[in-house]
PDB file of C-alpha atoms in Angstrom:
ATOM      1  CA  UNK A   1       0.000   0.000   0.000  1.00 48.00           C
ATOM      2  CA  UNK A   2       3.067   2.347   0.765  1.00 48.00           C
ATOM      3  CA  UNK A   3       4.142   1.740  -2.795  1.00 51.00           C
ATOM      4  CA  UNK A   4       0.539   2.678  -3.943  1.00 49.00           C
ATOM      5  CA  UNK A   5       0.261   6.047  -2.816  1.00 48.00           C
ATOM      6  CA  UNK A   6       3.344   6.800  -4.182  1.00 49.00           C
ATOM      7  CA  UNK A   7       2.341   5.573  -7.457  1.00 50.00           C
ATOM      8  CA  UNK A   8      -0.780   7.847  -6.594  1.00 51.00           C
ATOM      9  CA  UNK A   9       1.225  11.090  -5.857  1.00 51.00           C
ATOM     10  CA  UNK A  10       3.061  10.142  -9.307  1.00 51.00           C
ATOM     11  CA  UNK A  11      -0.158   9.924 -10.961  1.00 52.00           C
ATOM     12  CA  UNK A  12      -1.763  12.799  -9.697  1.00 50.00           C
ATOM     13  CA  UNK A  13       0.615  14.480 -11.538  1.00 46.00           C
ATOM     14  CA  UNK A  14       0.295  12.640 -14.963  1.00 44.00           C
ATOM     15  CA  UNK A  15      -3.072  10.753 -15.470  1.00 43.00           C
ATOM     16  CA  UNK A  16      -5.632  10.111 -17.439  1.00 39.00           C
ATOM     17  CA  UNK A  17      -8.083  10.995 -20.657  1.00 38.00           C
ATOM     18  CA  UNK A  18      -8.732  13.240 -23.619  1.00 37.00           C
ATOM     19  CA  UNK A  19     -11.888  14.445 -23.908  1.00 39.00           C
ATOM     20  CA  UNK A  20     -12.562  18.034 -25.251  1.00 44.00           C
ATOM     21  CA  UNK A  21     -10.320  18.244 -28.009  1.00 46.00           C
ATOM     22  CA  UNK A  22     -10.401  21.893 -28.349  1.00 55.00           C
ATOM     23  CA  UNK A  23      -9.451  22.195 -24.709  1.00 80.00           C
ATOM     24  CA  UNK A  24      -7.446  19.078 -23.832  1.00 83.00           C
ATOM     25  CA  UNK A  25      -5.805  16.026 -25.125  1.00 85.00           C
ATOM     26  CA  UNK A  26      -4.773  14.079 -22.049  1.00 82.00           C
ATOM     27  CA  UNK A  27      -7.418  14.812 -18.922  1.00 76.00           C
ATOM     28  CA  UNK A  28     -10.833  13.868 -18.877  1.00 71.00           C
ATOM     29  CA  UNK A  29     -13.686  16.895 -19.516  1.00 83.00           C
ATOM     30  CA  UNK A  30     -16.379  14.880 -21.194  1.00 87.00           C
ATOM     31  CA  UNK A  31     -18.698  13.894 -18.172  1.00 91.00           C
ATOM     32  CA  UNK A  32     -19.443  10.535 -17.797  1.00 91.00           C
ATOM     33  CA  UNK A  33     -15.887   9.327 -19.220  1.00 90.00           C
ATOM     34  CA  UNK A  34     -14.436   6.532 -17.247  1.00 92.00           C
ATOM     35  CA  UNK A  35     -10.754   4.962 -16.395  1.00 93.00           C
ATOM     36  CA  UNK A  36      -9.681   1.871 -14.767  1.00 96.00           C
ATOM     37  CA  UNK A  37      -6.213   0.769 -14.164  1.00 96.00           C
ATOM     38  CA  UNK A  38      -4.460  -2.117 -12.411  1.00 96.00           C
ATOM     39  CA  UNK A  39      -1.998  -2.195 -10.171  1.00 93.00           C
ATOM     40  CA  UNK A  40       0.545  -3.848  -9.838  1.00 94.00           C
ATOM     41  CA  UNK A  41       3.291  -4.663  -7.306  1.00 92.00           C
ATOM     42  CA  UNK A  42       7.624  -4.937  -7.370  1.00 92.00           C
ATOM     43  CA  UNK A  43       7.103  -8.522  -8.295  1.00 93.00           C
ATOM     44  CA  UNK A  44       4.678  -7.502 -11.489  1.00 93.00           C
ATOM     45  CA  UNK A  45       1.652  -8.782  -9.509  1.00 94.00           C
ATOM     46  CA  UNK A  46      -2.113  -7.312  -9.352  1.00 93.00           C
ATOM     47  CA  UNK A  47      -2.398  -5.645  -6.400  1.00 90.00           C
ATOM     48  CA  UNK A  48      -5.363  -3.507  -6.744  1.00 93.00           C
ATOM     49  CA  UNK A  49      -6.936  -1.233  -9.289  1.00 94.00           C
ATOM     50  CA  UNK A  50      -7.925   2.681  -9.384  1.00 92.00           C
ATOM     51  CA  UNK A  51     -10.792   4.192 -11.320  1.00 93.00           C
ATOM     52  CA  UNK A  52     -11.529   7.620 -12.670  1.00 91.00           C
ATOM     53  CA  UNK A  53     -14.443   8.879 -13.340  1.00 93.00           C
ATOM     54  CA  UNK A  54     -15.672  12.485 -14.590  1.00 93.00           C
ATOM     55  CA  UNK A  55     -18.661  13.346 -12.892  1.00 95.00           C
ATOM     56  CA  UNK A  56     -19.579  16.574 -13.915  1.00 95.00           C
ATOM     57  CA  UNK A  57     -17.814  19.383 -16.388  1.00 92.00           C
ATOM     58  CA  UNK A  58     -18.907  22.954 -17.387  1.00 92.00           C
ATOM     59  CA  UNK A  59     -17.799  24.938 -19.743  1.00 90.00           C
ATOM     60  CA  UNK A  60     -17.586  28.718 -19.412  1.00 86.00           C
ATOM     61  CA  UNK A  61     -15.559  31.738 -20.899  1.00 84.00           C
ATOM     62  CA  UNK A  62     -12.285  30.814 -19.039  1.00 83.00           C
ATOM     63  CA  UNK A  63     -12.549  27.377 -19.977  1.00 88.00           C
ATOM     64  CA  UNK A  64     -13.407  23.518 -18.917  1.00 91.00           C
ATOM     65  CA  UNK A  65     -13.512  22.553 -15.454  1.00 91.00           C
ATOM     66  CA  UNK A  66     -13.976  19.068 -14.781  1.00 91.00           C
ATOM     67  CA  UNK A  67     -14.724  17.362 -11.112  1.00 92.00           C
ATOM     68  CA  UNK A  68     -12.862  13.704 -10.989  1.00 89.00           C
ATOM     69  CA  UNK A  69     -13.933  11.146  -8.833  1.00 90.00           C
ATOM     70  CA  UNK A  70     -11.028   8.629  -7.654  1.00 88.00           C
ATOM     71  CA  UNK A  71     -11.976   4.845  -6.105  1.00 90.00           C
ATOM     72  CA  UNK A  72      -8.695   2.675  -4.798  1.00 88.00           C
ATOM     73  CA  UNK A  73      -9.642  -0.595  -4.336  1.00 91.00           C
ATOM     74  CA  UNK A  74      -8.043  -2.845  -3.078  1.00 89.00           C
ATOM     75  CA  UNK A  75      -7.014  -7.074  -4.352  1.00 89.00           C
ATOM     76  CA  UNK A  76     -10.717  -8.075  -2.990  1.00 91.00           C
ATOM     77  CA  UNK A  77     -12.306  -5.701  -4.677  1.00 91.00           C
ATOM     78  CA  UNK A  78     -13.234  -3.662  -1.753  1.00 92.00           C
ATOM     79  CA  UNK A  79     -13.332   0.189  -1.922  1.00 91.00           C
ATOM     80  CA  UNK A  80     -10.469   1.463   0.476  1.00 84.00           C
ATOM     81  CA  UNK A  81      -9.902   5.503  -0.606  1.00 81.00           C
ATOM     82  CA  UNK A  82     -12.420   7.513  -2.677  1.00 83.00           C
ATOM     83  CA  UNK A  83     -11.709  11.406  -3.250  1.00 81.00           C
ATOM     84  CA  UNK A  84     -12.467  14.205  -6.112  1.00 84.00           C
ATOM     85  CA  UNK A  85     -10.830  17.057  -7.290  1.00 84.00           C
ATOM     86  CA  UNK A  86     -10.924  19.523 -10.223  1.00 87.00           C
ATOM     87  CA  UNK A  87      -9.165  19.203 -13.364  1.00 89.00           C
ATOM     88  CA  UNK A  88      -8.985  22.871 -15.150  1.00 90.00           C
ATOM     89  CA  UNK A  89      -8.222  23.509 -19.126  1.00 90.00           C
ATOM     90  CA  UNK A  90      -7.651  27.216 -20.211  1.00 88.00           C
ATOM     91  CA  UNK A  91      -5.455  28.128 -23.526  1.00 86.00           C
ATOM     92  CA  UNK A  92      -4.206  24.222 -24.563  1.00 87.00           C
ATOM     93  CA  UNK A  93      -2.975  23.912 -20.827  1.00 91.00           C
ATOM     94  CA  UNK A  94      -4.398  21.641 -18.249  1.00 90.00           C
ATOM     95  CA  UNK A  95      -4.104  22.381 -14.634  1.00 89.00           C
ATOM     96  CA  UNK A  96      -4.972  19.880 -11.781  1.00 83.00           C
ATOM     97  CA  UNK A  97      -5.340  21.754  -8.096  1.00 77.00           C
ATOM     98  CA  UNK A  98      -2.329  19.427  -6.305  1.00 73.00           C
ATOM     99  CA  UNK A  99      -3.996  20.550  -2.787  1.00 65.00           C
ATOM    100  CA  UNK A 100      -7.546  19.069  -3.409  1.00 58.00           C
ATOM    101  CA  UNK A 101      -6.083  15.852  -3.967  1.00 55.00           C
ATOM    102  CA  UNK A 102      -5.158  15.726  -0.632  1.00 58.00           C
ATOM    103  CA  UNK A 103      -9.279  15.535   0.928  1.00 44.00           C
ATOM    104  CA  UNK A 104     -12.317  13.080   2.074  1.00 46.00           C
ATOM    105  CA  UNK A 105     -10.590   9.735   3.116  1.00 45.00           C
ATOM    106  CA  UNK A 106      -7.045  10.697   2.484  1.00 49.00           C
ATOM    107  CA  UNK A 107      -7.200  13.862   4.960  1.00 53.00           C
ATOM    108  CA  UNK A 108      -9.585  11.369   7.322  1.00 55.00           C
ATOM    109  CA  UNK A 109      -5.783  10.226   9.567  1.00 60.00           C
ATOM    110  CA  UNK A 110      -5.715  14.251   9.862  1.00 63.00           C
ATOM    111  CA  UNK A 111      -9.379  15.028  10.877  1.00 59.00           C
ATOM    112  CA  UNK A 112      -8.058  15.415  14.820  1.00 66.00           C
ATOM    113  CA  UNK A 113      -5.594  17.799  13.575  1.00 70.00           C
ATOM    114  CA  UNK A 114      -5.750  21.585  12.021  1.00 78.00           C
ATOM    115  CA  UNK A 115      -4.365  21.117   8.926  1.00 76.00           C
ATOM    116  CA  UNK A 116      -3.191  23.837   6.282  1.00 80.00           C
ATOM    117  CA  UNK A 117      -2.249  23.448   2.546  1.00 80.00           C
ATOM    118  CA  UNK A 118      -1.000  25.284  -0.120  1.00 85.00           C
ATOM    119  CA  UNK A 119       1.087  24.201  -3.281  1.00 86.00           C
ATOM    120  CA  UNK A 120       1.390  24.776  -6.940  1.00 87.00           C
ATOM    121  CA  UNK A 121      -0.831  23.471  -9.781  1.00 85.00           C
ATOM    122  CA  UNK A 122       0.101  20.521 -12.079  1.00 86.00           C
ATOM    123  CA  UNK A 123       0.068  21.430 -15.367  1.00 90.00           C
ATOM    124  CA  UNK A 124       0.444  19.826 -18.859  1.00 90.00           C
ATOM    125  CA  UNK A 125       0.514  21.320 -22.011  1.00 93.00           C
ATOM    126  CA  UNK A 126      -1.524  19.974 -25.189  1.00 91.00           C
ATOM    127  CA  UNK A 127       1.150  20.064 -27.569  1.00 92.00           C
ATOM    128  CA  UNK A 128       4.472  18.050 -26.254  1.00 94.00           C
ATOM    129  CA  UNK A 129       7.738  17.186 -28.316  1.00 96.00           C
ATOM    130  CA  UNK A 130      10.331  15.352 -27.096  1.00 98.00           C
ATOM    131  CA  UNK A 131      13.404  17.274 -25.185  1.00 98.00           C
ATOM    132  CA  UNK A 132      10.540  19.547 -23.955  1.00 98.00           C
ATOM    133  CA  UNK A 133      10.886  21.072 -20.364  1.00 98.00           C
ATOM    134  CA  UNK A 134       8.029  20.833 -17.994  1.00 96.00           C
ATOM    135  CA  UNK A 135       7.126  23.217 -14.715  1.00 94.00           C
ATOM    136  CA  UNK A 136       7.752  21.920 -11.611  1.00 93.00           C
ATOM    137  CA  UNK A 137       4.928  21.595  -9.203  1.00 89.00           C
ATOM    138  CA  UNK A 138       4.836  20.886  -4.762  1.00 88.00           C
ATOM    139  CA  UNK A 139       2.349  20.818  -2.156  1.00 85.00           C
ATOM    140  CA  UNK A 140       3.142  21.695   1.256  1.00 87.00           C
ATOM    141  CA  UNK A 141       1.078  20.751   4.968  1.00 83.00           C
ATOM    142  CA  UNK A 142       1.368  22.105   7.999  1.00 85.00           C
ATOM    143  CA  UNK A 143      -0.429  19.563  10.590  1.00 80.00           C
ATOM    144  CA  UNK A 144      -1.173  21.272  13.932  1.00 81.00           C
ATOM    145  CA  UNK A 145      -1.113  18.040  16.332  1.00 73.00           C
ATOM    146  CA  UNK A 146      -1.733  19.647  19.311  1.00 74.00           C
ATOM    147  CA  UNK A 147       1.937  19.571  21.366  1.00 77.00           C
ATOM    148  CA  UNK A 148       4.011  19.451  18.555  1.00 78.00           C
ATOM    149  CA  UNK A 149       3.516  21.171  14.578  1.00 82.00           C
ATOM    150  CA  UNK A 150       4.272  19.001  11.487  1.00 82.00           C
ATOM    151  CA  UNK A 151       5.138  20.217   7.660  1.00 86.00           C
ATOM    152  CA  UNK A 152       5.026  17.737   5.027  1.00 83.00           C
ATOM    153  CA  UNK A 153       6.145  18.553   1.274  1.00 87.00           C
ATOM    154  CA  UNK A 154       5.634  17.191  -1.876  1.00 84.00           C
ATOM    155  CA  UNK A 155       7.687  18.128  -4.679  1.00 88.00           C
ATOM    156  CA  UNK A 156       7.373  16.785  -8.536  1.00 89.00           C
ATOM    157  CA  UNK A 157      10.457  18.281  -9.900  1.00 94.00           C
ATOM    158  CA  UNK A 158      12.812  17.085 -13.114  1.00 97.00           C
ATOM    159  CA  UNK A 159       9.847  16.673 -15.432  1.00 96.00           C
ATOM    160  CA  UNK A 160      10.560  16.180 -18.689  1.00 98.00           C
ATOM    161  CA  UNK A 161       9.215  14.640 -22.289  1.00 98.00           C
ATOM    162  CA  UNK A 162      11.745  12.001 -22.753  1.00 98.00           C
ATOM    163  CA  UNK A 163      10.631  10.287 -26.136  1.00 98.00           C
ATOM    164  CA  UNK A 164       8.338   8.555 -27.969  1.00 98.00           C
ATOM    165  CA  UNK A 165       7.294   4.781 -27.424  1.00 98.00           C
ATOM    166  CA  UNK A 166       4.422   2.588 -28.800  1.00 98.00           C
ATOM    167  CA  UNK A 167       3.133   0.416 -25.606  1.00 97.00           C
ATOM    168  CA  UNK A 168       0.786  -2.448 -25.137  1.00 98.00           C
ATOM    169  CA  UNK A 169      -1.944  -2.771 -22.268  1.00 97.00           C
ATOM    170  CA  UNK A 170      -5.018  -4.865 -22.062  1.00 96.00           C
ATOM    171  CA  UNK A 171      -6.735  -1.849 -23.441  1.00 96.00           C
ATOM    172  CA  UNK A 172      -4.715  -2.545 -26.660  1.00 96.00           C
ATOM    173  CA  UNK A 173      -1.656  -0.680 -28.205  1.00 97.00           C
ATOM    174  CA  UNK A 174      -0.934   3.024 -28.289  1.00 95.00           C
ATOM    175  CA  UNK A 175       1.629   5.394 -29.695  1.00 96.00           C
ATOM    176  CA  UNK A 176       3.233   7.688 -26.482  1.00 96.00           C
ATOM    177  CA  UNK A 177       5.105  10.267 -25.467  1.00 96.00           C
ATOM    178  CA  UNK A 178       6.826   9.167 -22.099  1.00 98.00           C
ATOM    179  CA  UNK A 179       7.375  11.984 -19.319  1.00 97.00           C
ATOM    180  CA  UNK A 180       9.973  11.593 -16.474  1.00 97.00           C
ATOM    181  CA  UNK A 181       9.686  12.743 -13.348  1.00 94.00           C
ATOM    182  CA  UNK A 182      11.216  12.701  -9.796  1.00 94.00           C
ATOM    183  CA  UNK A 183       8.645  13.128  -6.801  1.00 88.00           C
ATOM    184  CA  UNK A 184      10.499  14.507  -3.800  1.00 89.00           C
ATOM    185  CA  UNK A 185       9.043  14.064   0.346  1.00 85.00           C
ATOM    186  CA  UNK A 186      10.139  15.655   3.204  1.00 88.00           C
ATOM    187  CA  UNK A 187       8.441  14.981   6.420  1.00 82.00           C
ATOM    188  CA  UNK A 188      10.184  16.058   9.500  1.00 78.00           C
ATOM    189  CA  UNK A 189      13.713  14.577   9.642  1.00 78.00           C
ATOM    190  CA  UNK A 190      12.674  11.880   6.531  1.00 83.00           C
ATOM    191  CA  UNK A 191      13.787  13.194   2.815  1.00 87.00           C
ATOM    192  CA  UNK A 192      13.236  10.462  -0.340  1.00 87.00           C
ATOM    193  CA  UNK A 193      12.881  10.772  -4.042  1.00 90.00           C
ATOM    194  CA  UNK A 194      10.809   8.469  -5.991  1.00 90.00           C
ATOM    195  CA  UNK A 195      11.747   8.583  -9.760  1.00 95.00           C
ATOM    196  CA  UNK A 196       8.741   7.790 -12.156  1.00 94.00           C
ATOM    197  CA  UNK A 197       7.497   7.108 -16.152  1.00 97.00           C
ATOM    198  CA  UNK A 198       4.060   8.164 -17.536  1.00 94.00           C
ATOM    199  CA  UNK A 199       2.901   7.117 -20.532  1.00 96.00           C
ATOM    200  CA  UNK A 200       0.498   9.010 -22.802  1.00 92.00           C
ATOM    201  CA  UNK A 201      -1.663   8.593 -26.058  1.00 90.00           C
ATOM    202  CA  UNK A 202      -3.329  11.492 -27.738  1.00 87.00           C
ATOM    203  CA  UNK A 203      -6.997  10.450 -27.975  1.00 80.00           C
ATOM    204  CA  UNK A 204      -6.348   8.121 -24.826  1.00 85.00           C
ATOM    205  CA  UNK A 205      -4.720   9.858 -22.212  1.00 86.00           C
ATOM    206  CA  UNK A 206      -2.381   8.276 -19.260  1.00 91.00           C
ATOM    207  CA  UNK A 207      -1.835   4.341 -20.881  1.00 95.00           C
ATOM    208  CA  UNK A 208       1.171   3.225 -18.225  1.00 96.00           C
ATOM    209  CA  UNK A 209       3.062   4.572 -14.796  1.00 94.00           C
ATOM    210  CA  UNK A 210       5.826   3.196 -13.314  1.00 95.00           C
ATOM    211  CA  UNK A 211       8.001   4.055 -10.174  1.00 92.00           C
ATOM    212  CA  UNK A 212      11.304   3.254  -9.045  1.00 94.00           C
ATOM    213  CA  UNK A 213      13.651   2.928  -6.373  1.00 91.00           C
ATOM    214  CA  UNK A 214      16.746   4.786  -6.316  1.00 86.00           C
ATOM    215  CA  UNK A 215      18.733   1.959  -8.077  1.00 90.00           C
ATOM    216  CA  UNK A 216      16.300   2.209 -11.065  1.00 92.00           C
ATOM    217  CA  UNK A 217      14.416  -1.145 -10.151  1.00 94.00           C
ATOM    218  CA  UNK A 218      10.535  -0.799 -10.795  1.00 94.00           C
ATOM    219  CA  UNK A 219       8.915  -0.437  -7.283  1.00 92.00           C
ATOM    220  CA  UNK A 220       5.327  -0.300  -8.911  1.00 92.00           C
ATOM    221  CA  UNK A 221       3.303   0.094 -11.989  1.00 94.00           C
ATOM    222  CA  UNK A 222      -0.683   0.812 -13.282  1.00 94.00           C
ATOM    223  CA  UNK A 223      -1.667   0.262 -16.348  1.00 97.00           C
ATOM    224  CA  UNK A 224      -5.066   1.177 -18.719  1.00 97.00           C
ATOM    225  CA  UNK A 225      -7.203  -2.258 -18.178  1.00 97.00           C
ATOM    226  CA  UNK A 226     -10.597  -0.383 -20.125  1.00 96.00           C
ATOM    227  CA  UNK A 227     -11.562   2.671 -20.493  1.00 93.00           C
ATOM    228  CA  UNK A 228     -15.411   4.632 -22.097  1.00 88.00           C
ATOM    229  CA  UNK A 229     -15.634   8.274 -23.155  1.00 76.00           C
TER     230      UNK A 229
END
């Protein structure tokens, strides 16, 4: 599970579908479009799936907003995490608010506590080419436990477009770019960087993520397993 929220911090920063094509290529905006991925574990076994879902989307002079609904469950089947945040599209850019990832079940270990965030959006631009340079991004909490304060920080940082690559999922076979990225934690005296791969397909969206260890070796991966728009 430790390796799963990773993946899911990795993913919040890279997933999912096309839907408006005049606004976006690779987040969902249609409502009623619908994601599910497996995951899988270091040994390359299922170990869960997540699905996305868009479950409402207006458009207005600024652009598409979409609201995304998340479900983790778990090998059984059973639901274990559910939250929803907003995906934004504005002038061929998409934009995902990092801080509203971070509600309903997975701020429920921090309902005792006053709890502030603030961060950066996510963003991804509709036309990528390989080489191309992408912003950084971080989310920062400060936890007020009563006695003592603590800050957490989440940085995705290093994110680039790192070439093109035709991949095969049970969904079928796509044509993507791949984007590297490094996400960074600090929480009190604890510091690690998890290196990751996304893969994308215009028309699609996210198709594959992986993670890694610091040696390289795959820690985790989801993959497209069916998808509706």
């Amino acid at each position: 599970m430790k390796n799963l929220l990773l993946m899911l911090i990795a993913l919040a920063v890279t997933s999912v579908h096309s839907y408006s094509q005049d606004c976006s290529k690779y987040y969902p905006l249609q409502e009623g479009s619908r994601l599910e991925y497996t995951n899988y574990d270091k040994k390359d076994k299922p170990d869960g799936t997540v699905t996305y879902e868009v479950i409402s989307s207006e458009n207005t002079s600024d652009g598409t907003t979409a609201l995304m609904q998340m479900s983790l469950r778990d090998q059984d089947g059973e639901e274990v995490m559910q939250s929803e945040y907003e995906i934004r599209c504005k002038d061929d850019i998409v934009q995902i608010d990092f801080k509203s990832l971070m509600n309903q079940q997975m701020m429920e270990q921090f309902k005792e506590m006053e709890v502030e965030l603030s961060g950066t959006d996510i963003e991804l631009p509709n036309n990528l080419s390989v080489g191309q340079s992408l912003d950084d991004a971080d989310l920062n909490m400060k936890m007020n436990m009563g006695a003592m304060n603590m800050n957490m920080n989440v940085q995705t940082i290093n994110r680039k477009v790192e070439k093109k690559e035709t991949v095969t999922t049970p969904a079928g076979t796509f044509d993507c770019f791949v984007i590297y990225s490094e996400t960074k934690t600090k929480m009190m005296m604890a510091n690690q960087t998890f290196p990751s791969r996304t893969w994308f397909a215009e028309g699609v969206g996210m198709i594959k993520q992986e993670s890694y260890n610091k040696k390289g070796n795959t820690i985790g991966k989801m993959e497209l397993t069916a998808y509706s728009n």
